[in-house]
Backbone as a chain_set.jsonl record, in Angstrom:
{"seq": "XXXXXXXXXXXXXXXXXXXXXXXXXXXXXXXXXXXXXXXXXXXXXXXXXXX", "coords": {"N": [[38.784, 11.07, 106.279], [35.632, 9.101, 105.88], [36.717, 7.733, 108.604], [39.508, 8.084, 108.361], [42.471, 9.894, 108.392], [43.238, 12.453, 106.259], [45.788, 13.685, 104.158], [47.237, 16.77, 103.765], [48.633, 19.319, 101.669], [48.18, 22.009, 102.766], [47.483, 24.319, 104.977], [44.242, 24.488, 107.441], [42.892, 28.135, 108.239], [42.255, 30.68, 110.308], [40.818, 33.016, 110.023], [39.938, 36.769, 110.809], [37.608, 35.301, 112.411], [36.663, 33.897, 110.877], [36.796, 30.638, 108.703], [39.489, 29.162, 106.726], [40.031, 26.952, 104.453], [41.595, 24.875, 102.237], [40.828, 24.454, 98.73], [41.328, 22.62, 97.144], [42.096, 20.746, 98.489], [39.935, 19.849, 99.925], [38.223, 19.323, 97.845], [39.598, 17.017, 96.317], [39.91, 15.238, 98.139], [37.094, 14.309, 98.037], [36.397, 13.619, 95.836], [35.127, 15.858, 94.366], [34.662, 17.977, 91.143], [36.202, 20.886, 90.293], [35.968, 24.105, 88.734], [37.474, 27.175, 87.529], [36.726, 30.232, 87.363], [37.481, 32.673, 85.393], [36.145, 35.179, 84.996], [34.868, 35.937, 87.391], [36.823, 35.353, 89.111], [36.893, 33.107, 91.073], [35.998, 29.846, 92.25], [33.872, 27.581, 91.258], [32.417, 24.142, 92.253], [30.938, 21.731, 91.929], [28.226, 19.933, 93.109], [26.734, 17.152, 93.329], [23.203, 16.545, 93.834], [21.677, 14.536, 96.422], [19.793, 11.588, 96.048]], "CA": [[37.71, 10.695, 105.409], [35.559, 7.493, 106.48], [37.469, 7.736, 109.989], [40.806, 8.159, 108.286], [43.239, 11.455, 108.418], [43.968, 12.835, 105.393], [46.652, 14.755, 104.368], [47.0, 18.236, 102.473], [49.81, 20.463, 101.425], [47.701, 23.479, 103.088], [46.435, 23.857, 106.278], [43.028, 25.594, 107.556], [43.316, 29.005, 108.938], [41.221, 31.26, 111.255], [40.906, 34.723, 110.349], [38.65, 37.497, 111.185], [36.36, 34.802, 112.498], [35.811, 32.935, 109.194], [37.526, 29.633, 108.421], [39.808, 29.166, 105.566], [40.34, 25.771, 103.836], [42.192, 24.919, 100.557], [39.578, 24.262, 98.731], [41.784, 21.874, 96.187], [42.509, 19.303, 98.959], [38.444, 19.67, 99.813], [37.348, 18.712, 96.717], [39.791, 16.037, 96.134], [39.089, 14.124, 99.127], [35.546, 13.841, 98.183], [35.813, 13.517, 94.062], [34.032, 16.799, 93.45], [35.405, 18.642, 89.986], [36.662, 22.539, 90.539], [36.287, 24.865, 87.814], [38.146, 28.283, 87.673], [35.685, 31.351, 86.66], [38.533, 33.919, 85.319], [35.194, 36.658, 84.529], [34.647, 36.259, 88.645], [38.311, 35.405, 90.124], [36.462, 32.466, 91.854], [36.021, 28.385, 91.956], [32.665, 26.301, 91.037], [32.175, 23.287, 92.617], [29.35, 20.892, 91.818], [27.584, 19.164, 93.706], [25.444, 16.475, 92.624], [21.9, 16.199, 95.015], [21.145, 13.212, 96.666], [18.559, 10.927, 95.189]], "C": [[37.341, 9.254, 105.712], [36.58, 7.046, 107.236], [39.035, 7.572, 109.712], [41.055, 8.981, 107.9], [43.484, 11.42, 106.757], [45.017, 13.544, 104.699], [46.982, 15.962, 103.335], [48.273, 18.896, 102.513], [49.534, 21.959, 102.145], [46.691, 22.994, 104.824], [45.501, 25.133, 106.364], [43.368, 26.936, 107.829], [42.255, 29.973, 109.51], [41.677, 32.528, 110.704], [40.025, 35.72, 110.11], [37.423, 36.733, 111.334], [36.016, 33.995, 111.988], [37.4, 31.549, 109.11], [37.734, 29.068, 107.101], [40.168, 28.155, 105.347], [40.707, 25.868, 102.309], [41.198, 23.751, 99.727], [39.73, 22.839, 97.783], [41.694, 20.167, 97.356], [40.694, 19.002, 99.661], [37.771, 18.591, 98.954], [37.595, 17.291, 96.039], [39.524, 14.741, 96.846], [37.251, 13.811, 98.469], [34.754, 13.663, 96.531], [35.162, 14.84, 93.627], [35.307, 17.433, 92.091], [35.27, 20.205, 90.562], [36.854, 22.97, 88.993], [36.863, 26.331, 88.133], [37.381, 28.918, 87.021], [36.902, 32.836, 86.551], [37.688, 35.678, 85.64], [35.292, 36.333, 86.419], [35.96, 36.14, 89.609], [37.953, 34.249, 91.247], [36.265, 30.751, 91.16], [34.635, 28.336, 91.646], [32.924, 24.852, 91.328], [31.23, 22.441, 92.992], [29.503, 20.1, 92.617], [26.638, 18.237, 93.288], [24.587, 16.436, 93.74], [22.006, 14.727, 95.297], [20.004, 12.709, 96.342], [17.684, 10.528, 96.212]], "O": [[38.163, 8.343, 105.818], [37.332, 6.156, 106.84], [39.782, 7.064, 110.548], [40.332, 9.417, 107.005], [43.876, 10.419, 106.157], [44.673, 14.675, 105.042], [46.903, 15.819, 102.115], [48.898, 18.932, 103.572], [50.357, 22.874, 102.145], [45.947, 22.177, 105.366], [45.628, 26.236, 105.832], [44.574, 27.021, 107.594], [41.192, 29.888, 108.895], [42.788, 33.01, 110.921], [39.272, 35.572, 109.147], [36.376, 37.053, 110.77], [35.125, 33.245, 112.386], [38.587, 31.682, 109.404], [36.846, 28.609, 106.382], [41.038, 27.943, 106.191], [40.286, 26.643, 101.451], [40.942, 22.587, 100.035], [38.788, 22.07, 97.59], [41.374, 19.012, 97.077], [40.36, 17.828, 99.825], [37.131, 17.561, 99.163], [36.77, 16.561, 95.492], [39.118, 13.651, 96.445], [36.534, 12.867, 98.802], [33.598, 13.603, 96.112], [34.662, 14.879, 92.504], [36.529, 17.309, 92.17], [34.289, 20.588, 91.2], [37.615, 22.424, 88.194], [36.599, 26.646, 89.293], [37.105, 28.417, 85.931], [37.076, 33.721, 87.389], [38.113, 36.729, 86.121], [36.394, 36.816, 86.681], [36.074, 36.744, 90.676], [38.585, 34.312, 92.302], [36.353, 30.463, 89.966], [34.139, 29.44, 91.868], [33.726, 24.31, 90.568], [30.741, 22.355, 94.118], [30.552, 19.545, 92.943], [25.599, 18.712, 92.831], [25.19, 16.278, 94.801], [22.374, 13.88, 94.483], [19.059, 13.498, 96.347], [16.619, 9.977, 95.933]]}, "num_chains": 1, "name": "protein.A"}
């Protein structure tokens, strides 16, 4: 992040093609908030737009 490594408890992973990242050490690097949607079994992660 800003040309320095960061480090995560999880690493990426390749499979069937598609690239898997933990989405916790994502979001922390970069301040976003993660919500948990129990009705979908899935994250939310805002984004604010650029001005």
């Amino acid at each position: 992040m800003d040309g320095r490594k960061a480090a995560a408890d999880l690493q990426p992973i390749i499979h069937n093609g598609r690239a898997y990242v933990p989405i916790r050490a994502v979001t922390a690097a970069f301040g976003l908030p993660v919500v948990w949607d129990a009705g979908t079994r899935g994250v939310n992660v805002t984004v604010a737009p650029e001005a």
